């Protein structure tokens, strides 16, 4: 059938890459090409989801796995490509004018991010990571912040070098670069080789930590993002965070056979990132700085969940984070652009002027904290129950304490941005500053639209709670309530 | 033996990245680090006494001892990516020099 060709996930990579090459020669219509790629990719990702019938492995160049490169489309990567491509189209919609001469770079980034999510080959993942990273170095320098981008470039190249070193060691051990082939070999020897894998796994984890923004390897993120516009900001905290963390999760699912010592070391990095980043976010006064540290904290949380094998909760937390952060960072970037400041104190009562944007922002914040009735609650309760079921008490405790810290600074932001007067005063329109906010209508509509999706995804599982949550969850609740 | 050399090269590169303040020297350190990794990759595929993995009219059987061709293909990709990154880094260095009038990271004003 002629339509069958459209069901091939390789199009998600090939179409933007082809259009990127065309855009180099057809400079005049490069923005149109970017739009074609974004819409085509979003449509094709949704189509893949509609016709999805179980895991498919696409062989490239006719080599059967484990030889050659293969793309893997399963539930895991399907969620990834759908969220990524729809978000990319929305990012483009809300920051159209910022694209300027960066259309080619964004096309390359789109192709590489899809590749990161889909690939089943370790070296292919390295290539896509490098392509995505090079695109990121270029567009983060959009606002003349060459020093910060150079910093990112040096750390990023060092990180991918370490990742490459790690996978070559794995190739030396297993004679294969196919993730699923390595997993099969690991299962065949039944966990006997865990000690041998220590060095490659540490190298891979360290290398990926740079792009995944785990501390201390992700120190570049503050310089790059603290003054970023809405396009650069949302690309890094949504698109890149989603793709790279999904790749980390895929590797942990396939090749990470850890000894207890290695697991403790990786856990320490993830927990340290969570605590450090939440504490940093709490102490900041600028909206974009708070959001970027909150992103780092969420990356730590997601990696922590992946480390303990909680893939489904981790993906839920990750999707919740990137969707919420997309709204938050777009609003922050647009406000900063319109008012030339993102100091919270200067933005007092700004949402009274643009209530639609305010509602979208507020719902995204509520979901990010994980309040009930929002999607974030579903994600976080699954994560916590998963950790409890695995017999872990300390990690849920840390996550809950950090959620309180997160709640504290986000509620502070919300009260300031909605309240025109001083803290404790009755909010009155008389105190409202004369903000000059034009052209926020589109942003308002999109953010309210996303807010409706977030609330819908939060309420639907509650309506049929028994089907959604696992059986373990219900027994857990019953025990908690004393066998009611 | 060659693997110790490559690891030494990687360490030299990391040492340079940690100690140097000059943008150009940082890029050179990055390149030394990459060369170290590339040599390591090649060394993984080396087979003592092996010949080039190309079927010719003389070497027309798979029974001969060939070196592993895969690391050679990988290192080619890795070199190309390295060149791209280096070119981009040099472009950044030039723009930073235009902006600040210096290649020294410590002397660059502002945040």
PDB file of C-alpha atoms in Angstrom, chain A residues 119-398:
ATOM      1  CA  UNK A 119      17.778   4.756  17.835  1.00  0.00           C
ATOM      2  CA  UNK A 120      18.636   1.324  19.148  1.00  0.00           C
ATOM      3  CA  UNK A 121      22.353   1.594  18.488  1.00  0.00           C
ATOM      4  CA  UNK A 122      24.910   2.966  20.941  1.00  0.00           C
ATOM      5  CA  UNK A 123      27.188   4.631  18.391  1.00  0.00           C
ATOM      6  CA  UNK A 124      24.260   6.026  16.422  1.00  0.00           C
ATOM      7  CA  UNK A 125      23.078   7.567  19.686  1.00  0.00           C
ATOM      8  CA  UNK A 126      26.505   9.218  20.037  1.00  0.00           C
ATOM      9  CA  UNK A 127      26.242  10.694  16.530  1.00  0.00           C
ATOM     10  CA  UNK A 128      22.725  12.045  17.127  1.00  0.00           C
ATOM     11  CA  UNK A 129      23.774  13.414  20.523  1.00  0.00           C
ATOM     12  CA  UNK A 130      26.672  15.267  18.916  1.00  0.00           C
ATOM     13  CA  UNK A 131      24.512  16.649  16.105  1.00  0.00           C
ATOM     14  CA  UNK A 132      21.884  17.820  18.597  1.00  0.00           C
ATOM     15  CA  UNK A 133      24.596  19.298  20.801  1.00  0.00           C
ATOM     16  CA  UNK A 134      26.254  21.181  17.908  1.00  0.00           C
ATOM     17  CA  UNK A 135      22.868  22.633  16.942  1.00  0.00           C
ATOM     18  CA  UNK A 136      22.361  23.643  20.566  1.00  0.00           C
ATOM     19  CA  UNK A 137      25.793  25.331  20.756  1.00  0.00           C
ATOM     20  CA  UNK A 138      24.814  27.422  17.742  1.00  0.00           C
ATOM     21  CA  UNK A 139      21.332  28.526  18.732  1.00  0.00           C
ATOM     22  CA  UNK A 140      22.234  29.178  22.361  1.00  0.00           C
ATOM     23  CA  UNK A 141      24.666  31.797  21.015  1.00  0.00           C
ATOM     24  CA  UNK A 142      21.683  33.584  19.455  1.00  0.00           C
ATOM     25  CA  UNK A 143      21.828  36.490  21.896  1.00  0.00           C
ATOM     26  CA  UNK A 144      25.592  37.021  21.582  1.00  0.00           C
ATOM     27  CA  UNK A 145      26.327  34.962  24.675  1.00  0.00           C
ATOM     28  CA  UNK A 146      29.369  33.399  23.001  1.00  0.00           C
ATOM     29  CA  UNK A 147      31.240  32.919  26.245  1.00  0.00           C
ATOM     30  CA  UNK A 148      28.471  30.790  27.758  1.00  0.00           C
ATOM     31  CA  UNK A 149      27.994  28.833  24.539  1.00  0.00           C
ATOM     32  CA  UNK A 150      31.732  28.192  24.369  1.00  0.00           C
ATOM     33  CA  UNK A 151      31.603  26.919  27.929  1.00  0.00           C
ATOM     34  CA  UNK A 152      28.732  24.618  26.936  1.00  0.00           C
ATOM     35  CA  UNK A 153      30.703  23.466  23.880  1.00  0.00           C
ATOM     36  CA  UNK A 154      33.789  22.514  25.897  1.00  0.00           C
ATOM     37  CA  UNK A 155      31.835  20.633  28.584  1.00  0.00           C
ATOM     38  CA  UNK A 156      29.530  19.046  26.004  1.00  0.00           C
ATOM     39  CA  UNK A 157      32.385  17.792  23.824  1.00  0.00           C
ATOM     40  CA  UNK A 158      34.217  16.411  26.850  1.00  0.00           C
ATOM     41  CA  UNK A 159      30.999  14.657  27.904  1.00  0.00           C
ATOM     42  CA  UNK A 160      30.370  13.067  24.537  1.00  0.00           C
ATOM     43  CA  UNK A 161      34.033  12.048  24.409  1.00  0.00           C
ATOM     44  CA  UNK A 162      33.586  10.177  27.683  1.00  0.00           C
ATOM     45  CA  UNK A 163      30.368   8.602  26.392  1.00  0.00           C
ATOM     46  CA  UNK A 164      32.226   7.461  23.249  1.00  0.00           C
ATOM     47  CA  UNK A 165      35.012   5.997  25.409  1.00  0.00           C
ATOM     48  CA  UNK A 166      32.373   4.122  27.419  1.00  0.00           C
ATOM     49  CA  UNK A 167      30.609   2.591  24.430  1.00  0.00           C
ATOM     50  CA  UNK A 168      33.915   1.531  22.852  1.00  0.00           C
ATOM     51  CA  UNK A 169      34.703  -0.323  26.071  1.00  0.00           C
ATOM     52  CA  UNK A 170      31.265  -1.954  25.827  1.00  0.00           C
ATOM     53  CA  UNK A 171      31.983  -2.896  22.200  1.00  0.00           C
ATOM     54  CA  UNK A 172      35.253  -4.428  23.340  1.00  0.00           C
ATOM     55  CA  UNK A 173      33.394  -6.519  25.930  1.00  0.00           C
ATOM     56  CA  UNK A 174      30.312  -7.578  23.952  1.00  0.00           C
ATOM     57  CA  UNK A 175      31.387  -7.219  20.319  1.00  0.00           C
ATOM     58  CA  UNK A 176      28.140  -5.390  19.647  1.00  0.00           C
ATOM     59  CA  UNK A 177      26.768  -1.872  19.712  1.00  0.00           C
ATOM     60  CA  UNK A 178      23.107  -2.860  19.549  1.00  0.00           C
ATOM     61  CA  UNK A 179      21.449  -2.068  22.894  1.00  0.00           C
ATOM     62  CA  UNK A 180      19.004  -4.964  22.780  1.00  0.00           C
ATOM     63  CA  UNK A 181      21.685  -7.410  21.706  1.00  0.00           C
ATOM     64  CA  UNK A 182      23.794  -6.342  24.690  1.00  0.00           C
ATOM     65  CA  UNK A 183      20.793  -6.756  26.982  1.00  0.00           C
ATOM     66  CA  UNK A 184      20.215 -10.257  25.634  1.00  0.00           C
ATOM     67  CA  UNK A 185      23.879 -11.127  26.221  1.00  0.00           C
ATOM     68  CA  UNK A 186      23.698  -9.715  29.746  1.00  0.00           C
ATOM     69  CA  UNK A 187      20.596 -11.742  30.503  1.00  0.00           C
ATOM     70  CA  UNK A 188      22.276 -14.852  29.122  1.00  0.00           C
ATOM     71  CA  UNK A 189      25.114 -14.575  31.650  1.00  0.00           C
ATOM     72  CA  UNK A 190      22.649 -13.702  34.416  1.00  0.00           C
ATOM     73  CA  UNK A 191      24.261 -10.621  35.919  1.00  0.00           C
ATOM     74  CA  UNK A 192      27.683 -12.208  36.319  1.00  0.00           C
ATOM     75  CA  UNK A 193      29.489  -9.418  34.494  1.00  0.00           C
ATOM     76  CA  UNK A 194      28.423  -6.467  36.590  1.00  0.00           C
ATOM     77  CA  UNK A 195      31.923  -5.681  37.927  1.00  0.00           C
ATOM     78  CA  UNK A 196      33.408  -5.627  34.432  1.00  0.00           C
ATOM     79  CA  UNK A 197      30.858  -3.056  33.367  1.00  0.00           C
ATOM     80  CA  UNK A 198      31.747  -0.558  36.106  1.00  0.00           C
ATOM     81  CA  UNK A 199      34.206   1.507  34.050  1.00  0.00           C
ATOM     82  CA  UNK A 200      32.128   1.786  30.839  1.00  0.00           C
ATOM     83  CA  UNK A 201      28.948   2.533  32.788  1.00  0.00           C
ATOM     84  CA  UNK A 202      30.610   5.288  34.821  1.00  0.00           C
ATOM     85  CA  UNK A 203      31.966   6.798  31.588  1.00  0.00           C
ATOM     86  CA  UNK A 204      28.562   6.612  29.854  1.00  0.00           C
ATOM     87  CA  UNK A 205      26.702   8.007  32.858  1.00  0.00           C
ATOM     88  CA  UNK A 206      29.168  10.880  33.267  1.00  0.00           C
ATOM     89  CA  UNK A 207      29.093  11.683  29.569  1.00  0.00           C
ATOM     90  CA  UNK A 208      25.309  11.718  29.349  1.00  0.00           C
ATOM     91  CA  UNK A 209      25.035  13.690  32.607  1.00  0.00           C
ATOM     92  CA  UNK A 210      26.393  16.741  30.780  1.00  0.00           C
ATOM     93  CA  UNK A 211      23.490  16.832  28.345  1.00  0.00           C
ATOM     94  CA  UNK A 212      20.979  15.540  30.911  1.00  0.00           C
ATOM     95  CA  UNK A 213      21.942  18.502  33.140  1.00  0.00           C
ATOM     96  CA  UNK A 214      22.870  16.479  36.231  1.00  0.00           C
ATOM     97  CA  UNK A 215      25.051  18.376  38.688  1.00  0.00           C
ATOM     98  CA  UNK A 216      27.980  18.994  38.711  1.00  0.00           C
ATOM     99  CA  UNK A 217      28.328  18.150  35.000  1.00  0.00           C
ATOM    100  CA  UNK A 218      25.433  20.375  33.942  1.00  0.00           C
ATOM    101  CA  UNK A 219      26.925  23.595  35.285  1.00  0.00           C
ATOM    102  CA  UNK A 220      26.759  25.129  31.798  1.00  0.00           C
ATOM    103  CA  UNK A 221      23.002  25.393  32.014  1.00  0.00           C
ATOM    104  CA  UNK A 222      22.903  28.501  34.183  1.00  0.00           C
ATOM    105  CA  UNK A 223      25.051  30.589  31.842  1.00  0.00           C
ATOM    106  CA  UNK A 224      23.178  29.447  28.749  1.00  0.00           C
ATOM    107  CA  UNK A 225      19.646  29.818  30.084  1.00  0.00           C
ATOM    108  CA  UNK A 226      19.573  32.621  32.654  1.00  0.00           C
ATOM    109  CA  UNK A 227      19.016  35.224  29.937  1.00  0.00           C
ATOM    110  CA  UNK A 228      17.635  32.939  27.213  1.00  0.00           C
ATOM    111  CA  UNK A 229      14.692  34.000  25.065  1.00  0.00           C
ATOM    112  CA  UNK A 230      11.600  31.824  24.871  1.00  0.00           C
ATOM    113  CA  UNK A 231      12.799  29.840  21.828  1.00  0.00           C
ATOM    114  CA  UNK A 232      16.218  28.845  23.217  1.00  0.00           C
ATOM    115  CA  UNK A 233      14.810  28.287  26.689  1.00  0.00           C
ATOM    116  CA  UNK A 234      11.971  25.997  25.652  1.00  0.00           C
ATOM    117  CA  UNK A 235      14.182  24.065  23.224  1.00  0.00           C
ATOM    118  CA  UNK A 236      16.685  23.281  25.995  1.00  0.00           C
ATOM    119  CA  UNK A 237      14.329  22.681  28.938  1.00  0.00           C
ATOM    120  CA  UNK A 238      11.645  20.867  26.905  1.00  0.00           C
ATOM    121  CA  UNK A 239      12.938  19.353  23.660  1.00  0.00           C
ATOM    122  CA  UNK A 240      16.489  18.504  24.690  1.00  0.00           C
ATOM    123  CA  UNK A 241      15.548  17.475  28.224  1.00  0.00           C
ATOM    124  CA  UNK A 242      12.908  15.073  26.890  1.00  0.00           C
ATOM    125  CA  UNK A 243      15.103  13.424  24.247  1.00  0.00           C
ATOM    126  CA  UNK A 244      18.266  13.108  26.325  1.00  0.00           C
ATOM    127  CA  UNK A 245      16.525  11.817  29.449  1.00  0.00           C
ATOM    128  CA  UNK A 246      14.609   9.260  27.366  1.00  0.00           C
ATOM    129  CA  UNK A 247      17.957   8.109  25.949  1.00  0.00           C
ATOM    130  CA  UNK A 248      19.322   7.810  29.498  1.00  0.00           C
ATOM    131  CA  UNK A 249      16.264   5.753  30.427  1.00  0.00           C
ATOM    132  CA  UNK A 250      16.678   3.506  27.393  1.00  0.00           C
ATOM    133  CA  UNK A 251      20.326   2.843  28.275  1.00  0.00           C
ATOM    134  CA  UNK A 252      19.451   2.103  31.902  1.00  0.00           C
ATOM    135  CA  UNK A 253      16.814  -0.331  30.716  1.00  0.00           C
ATOM    136  CA  UNK A 254      19.187  -2.133  28.324  1.00  0.00           C
ATOM    137  CA  UNK A 255      22.906  -1.938  29.088  1.00  0.00           C
ATOM    138  CA  UNK A 256      23.075  -0.761  32.722  1.00  0.00           C
ATOM    139  CA  UNK A 257      23.899  -3.843  34.779  1.00  0.00           C
ATOM    140  CA  UNK A 258      25.063  -2.159  37.975  1.00  0.00           C
ATOM    141  CA  UNK A 259      26.764  -3.460  41.083  1.00  0.00           C
ATOM    142  CA  UNK A 260      25.450  -2.065  44.360  1.00  0.00           C
ATOM    143  CA  UNK A 261      28.406   0.321  44.684  1.00  0.00           C
ATOM    144  CA  UNK A 262      27.824   1.795  41.223  1.00  0.00           C
ATOM    145  CA  UNK A 263      24.095   2.108  41.893  1.00  0.00           C
ATOM    146  CA  UNK A 264      24.790   3.989  45.126  1.00  0.00           C
ATOM    147  CA  UNK A 265      27.226   6.324  43.353  1.00  0.00           C
ATOM    148  CA  UNK A 266      24.716   7.112  40.574  1.00  0.00           C
ATOM    149  CA  UNK A 267      21.927   7.538  43.144  1.00  0.00           C
ATOM    150  CA  UNK A 268      24.101  10.007  45.032  1.00  0.00           C
ATOM    151  CA  UNK A 269      24.569  12.073  41.858  1.00  0.00           C
ATOM    152  CA  UNK A 270      20.831  12.075  41.115  1.00  0.00           C
ATOM    153  CA  UNK A 271      19.767  12.854  44.699  1.00  0.00           C
ATOM    154  CA  UNK A 272      22.506  15.473  45.011  1.00  0.00           C
ATOM    155  CA  UNK A 273      21.258  17.127  41.827  1.00  0.00           C
ATOM    156  CA  UNK A 274      17.696  17.123  43.158  1.00  0.00           C
ATOM    157  CA  UNK A 275      18.626  18.684  46.509  1.00  0.00           C
ATOM    158  CA  UNK A 276      21.171  21.175  45.157  1.00  0.00           C
ATOM    159  CA  UNK A 277      18.935  22.382  42.333  1.00  0.00           C
ATOM    160  CA  UNK A 278      15.800  22.786  44.481  1.00  0.00           C
ATOM    161  CA  UNK A 279      17.839  24.706  47.059  1.00  0.00           C
ATOM    162  CA  UNK A 280      19.315  26.941  44.326  1.00  0.00           C
ATOM    163  CA  UNK A 281      15.903  27.573  42.805  1.00  0.00           C
ATOM    164  CA  UNK A 282      14.558  28.489  46.245  1.00  0.00           C
ATOM    165  CA  UNK A 283      17.239  31.144  46.709  1.00  0.00           C
ATOM    166  CA  UNK A 284      16.831  32.853  43.309  1.00  0.00           C
ATOM    167  CA  UNK A 285      14.805  35.952  42.520  1.00  0.00           C
ATOM    168  CA  UNK A 286      14.680  35.826  38.727  1.00  0.00           C
ATOM    169  CA  UNK A 287      11.930  33.833  37.048  1.00  0.00           C
ATOM    170  CA  UNK A 288      14.135  32.190  34.407  1.00  0.00           C
ATOM    171  CA  UNK A 289      16.818  31.216  36.934  1.00  0.00           C
ATOM    172  CA  UNK A 290      14.204  29.599  39.172  1.00  0.00           C
ATOM    173  CA  UNK A 291      12.787  27.683  36.206  1.00  0.00           C
ATOM    174  CA  UNK A 292      16.171  26.480  34.965  1.00  0.00           C
ATOM    175  CA  UNK A 293      17.149  25.160  38.401  1.00  0.00           C
ATOM    176  CA  UNK A 294      13.737  23.533  38.699  1.00  0.00           C
ATOM    177  CA  UNK A 295      14.448  21.773  35.373  1.00  0.00           C
ATOM    178  CA  UNK A 296      17.757  20.509  36.704  1.00  0.00           C
ATOM    179  CA  UNK A 297      16.000  19.194  39.809  1.00  0.00           C
ATOM    180  CA  UNK A 298      13.413  17.373  37.711  1.00  0.00           C
ATOM    181  CA  UNK A 299      16.214  15.821  35.625  1.00  0.00           C
ATOM    182  CA  UNK A 300      17.718  14.474  38.856  1.00  0.00           C
ATOM    183  CA  UNK A 301      14.339  13.056  39.880  1.00  0.00           C
ATOM    184  CA  UNK A 302      13.766  11.377  36.507  1.00  0.00           C
ATOM    185  CA  UNK A 303      17.239   9.794  36.464  1.00  0.00           C
ATOM    186  CA  UNK A 304      16.672   8.592  40.037  1.00  0.00           C
ATOM    187  CA  UNK A 305      13.455   6.833  38.993  1.00  0.00           C
ATOM    188  CA  UNK A 306      15.149   5.294  35.948  1.00  0.00           C
ATOM    189  CA  UNK A 307      17.986   4.025  38.169  1.00  0.00           C
ATOM    190  CA  UNK A 308      15.488   2.071  40.279  1.00  0.00           C
ATOM    191  CA  UNK A 309      13.818   0.584  37.203  1.00  0.00           C
ATOM    192  CA  UNK A 310      10.621   2.647  37.523  1.00  0.00           C
ATOM    193  CA  UNK A 311      10.391   3.363  33.814  1.00  0.00           C
ATOM    194  CA  UNK A 312       6.674   4.182  33.598  1.00  0.00           C
ATOM    195  CA  UNK A 313       6.598   6.681  36.505  1.00  0.00           C
ATOM    196  CA  UNK A 314       9.840   8.214  35.219  1.00  0.00           C
ATOM    197  CA  UNK A 315       8.345   8.805  31.767  1.00  0.00           C
ATOM    198  CA  UNK A 316       5.201  10.298  33.353  1.00  0.00           C
ATOM    199  CA  UNK A 317       7.274  12.665  35.523  1.00  0.00           C
ATOM    200  CA  UNK A 318       9.413  13.581  32.513  1.00  0.00           C
ATOM    201  CA  UNK A 319       6.453  14.322  30.233  1.00  0.00           C
ATOM    202  CA  UNK A 320       4.769  16.335  32.983  1.00  0.00           C
ATOM    203  CA  UNK A 321       7.975  18.296  33.460  1.00  0.00           C
ATOM    204  CA  UNK A 322       8.658  19.101  29.806  1.00  0.00           C
ATOM    205  CA  UNK A 323       5.059  20.084  29.046  1.00  0.00           C
ATOM    206  CA  UNK A 324       4.787  22.314  32.124  1.00  0.00           C
ATOM    207  CA  UNK A 325       8.241  23.808  31.568  1.00  0.00           C
ATOM    208  CA  UNK A 326       7.303  24.599  27.978  1.00  0.00           C
ATOM    209  CA  UNK A 327       4.453  26.823  29.201  1.00  0.00           C
ATOM    210  CA  UNK A 328       6.443  28.304  32.095  1.00  0.00           C
ATOM    211  CA  UNK A 329       9.556  29.121  30.110  1.00  0.00           C
ATOM    212  CA  UNK A 330       7.644  30.570  27.172  1.00  0.00           C
ATOM    213  CA  UNK A 331       5.742  32.860  29.551  1.00  0.00           C
ATOM    214  CA  UNK A 332       8.944  33.799  31.394  1.00  0.00           C
ATOM    215  CA  UNK A 333      10.801  34.490  28.154  1.00  0.00           C
ATOM    216  CA  UNK A 334       7.974  36.555  26.693  1.00  0.00           C
ATOM    217  CA  UNK A 335       7.506  38.582  29.884  1.00  0.00           C
ATOM    218  CA  UNK A 336      11.240  39.196  30.107  1.00  0.00           C
ATOM    219  CA  UNK A 337      11.310  40.278  26.467  1.00  0.00           C
ATOM    220  CA  UNK A 338       8.319  42.628  26.806  1.00  0.00           C
ATOM    221  CA  UNK A 339       9.271  44.173  30.172  1.00  0.00           C
ATOM    222  CA  UNK A 340      13.082  43.803  29.976  1.00  0.00           C
ATOM    223  CA  UNK A 341      13.265  42.198  33.404  1.00  0.00           C
ATOM    224  CA  UNK A 342      12.342  38.885  34.927  1.00  0.00           C
ATOM    225  CA  UNK A 343      12.873  39.856  38.561  1.00  0.00           C
ATOM    226  CA  UNK A 344       9.776  38.592  40.370  1.00  0.00           C
ATOM    227  CA  UNK A 345       9.517  41.753  42.470  1.00  0.00           C
ATOM    228  CA  UNK A 346       9.309  43.861  39.317  1.00  0.00           C
ATOM    229  CA  UNK A 347       6.563  41.692  37.852  1.00  0.00           C
ATOM    230  CA  UNK A 348       4.108  42.217  40.702  1.00  0.00           C
ATOM    231  CA  UNK A 349       0.534  41.626  39.581  1.00  0.00           C
ATOM    232  CA  UNK A 350       1.447  41.112  35.939  1.00  0.00           C
ATOM    233  CA  UNK A 351      -1.075  38.292  35.490  1.00  0.00           C
ATOM    234  CA  UNK A 352      -3.982  40.608  36.350  1.00  0.00           C
ATOM    235  CA  UNK A 353      -3.193  42.270  33.043  1.00  0.00           C
ATOM    236  CA  UNK A 354      -2.993  39.014  31.055  1.00  0.00           C
ATOM    237  CA  UNK A 355      -5.326  36.589  32.907  1.00  0.00           C
ATOM    238  CA  UNK A 356      -5.325  33.887  30.219  1.00  0.00           C
ATOM    239  CA  UNK A 357      -1.547  33.573  30.353  1.00  0.00           C
ATOM    240  CA  UNK A 358      -1.790  33.654  34.145  1.00  0.00           C
ATOM    241  CA  UNK A 359      -4.241  30.751  34.241  1.00  0.00           C
ATOM    242  CA  UNK A 360      -2.063  28.654  31.919  1.00  0.00           C
ATOM    243  CA  UNK A 361       1.039  29.462  33.976  1.00  0.00           C
ATOM    244  CA  UNK A 362      -0.726  28.631  37.245  1.00  0.00           C
ATOM    245  CA  UNK A 363      -2.014  25.269  36.029  1.00  0.00           C
ATOM    246  CA  UNK A 364       1.450  24.363  34.725  1.00  0.00           C
ATOM    247  CA  UNK A 365       2.966  25.246  38.110  1.00  0.00           C
ATOM    248  CA  UNK A 366       0.341  23.224  40.006  1.00  0.00           C
ATOM    249  CA  UNK A 367       1.005  20.220  37.776  1.00  0.00           C
ATOM    250  CA  UNK A 368       4.768  20.582  38.194  1.00  0.00           C
ATOM    251  CA  UNK A 369       4.463  20.585  41.986  1.00  0.00           C
ATOM    252  CA  UNK A 370       2.189  17.543  41.723  1.00  0.00           C
ATOM    253  CA  UNK A 371      -1.053  18.753  43.257  1.00  0.00           C
ATOM    254  CA  UNK A 372      -4.092  16.459  42.926  1.00  0.00           C
ATOM    255  CA  UNK A 373      -6.438  16.979  39.942  1.00  0.00           C
ATOM    256  CA  UNK A 374      -3.435  17.772  37.737  1.00  0.00           C
ATOM    257  CA  UNK A 375      -1.369  15.407  35.599  1.00  0.00           C
ATOM    258  CA  UNK A 376       1.673  15.919  37.817  1.00  0.00           C
ATOM    259  CA  UNK A 377      -0.133  14.223  40.703  1.00  0.00           C
ATOM    260  CA  UNK A 378      -0.648  11.055  38.670  1.00  0.00           C
ATOM    261  CA  UNK A 379       3.046  11.066  37.741  1.00  0.00           C
ATOM    262  CA  UNK A 380       4.354  11.695  41.248  1.00  0.00           C
ATOM    263  CA  UNK A 381       2.028   9.278  43.072  1.00  0.00           C
ATOM    264  CA  UNK A 382       3.066   6.521  40.661  1.00  0.00           C
ATOM    265  CA  UNK A 383       6.726   7.328  41.285  1.00  0.00           C
ATOM    266  CA  UNK A 384       6.351   7.365  45.080  1.00  0.00           C
ATOM    267  CA  UNK A 385       4.273   4.177  45.185  1.00  0.00           C
ATOM    268  CA  UNK A 386       6.804   2.485  42.925  1.00  0.00           C
ATOM    269  CA  UNK A 387       9.665   3.416  45.245  1.00  0.00           C
ATOM    270  CA  UNK A 388       7.701   2.328  48.348  1.00  0.00           C
ATOM    271  CA  UNK A 389       6.840  -0.982  46.722  1.00  0.00           C
ATOM    272  CA  UNK A 390      10.526  -1.534  46.010  1.00  0.00           C
ATOM    273  CA  UNK A 391      11.081  -1.302  49.758  1.00  0.00           C
ATOM    274  CA  UNK A 392      12.601   2.159  49.629  1.00  0.00           C
ATOM    275  CA  UNK A 393      11.744   4.618  52.391  1.00  0.00           C
ATOM    276  CA  UNK A 394      14.445   7.275  52.227  1.00  0.00           C
ATOM    277  CA  UNK A 395      14.126   8.193  48.559  1.00  0.00           C
ATOM    278  CA  UNK A 396      10.359   8.943  48.687  1.00  0.00           C
ATOM    279  CA  UNK A 397      11.035  10.958  51.830  1.00  0.00           C
ATOM    280  CA  UNK A 398      13.673  13.072  50.049  1.00  0.00           C
TER     281      UNK A 398
END
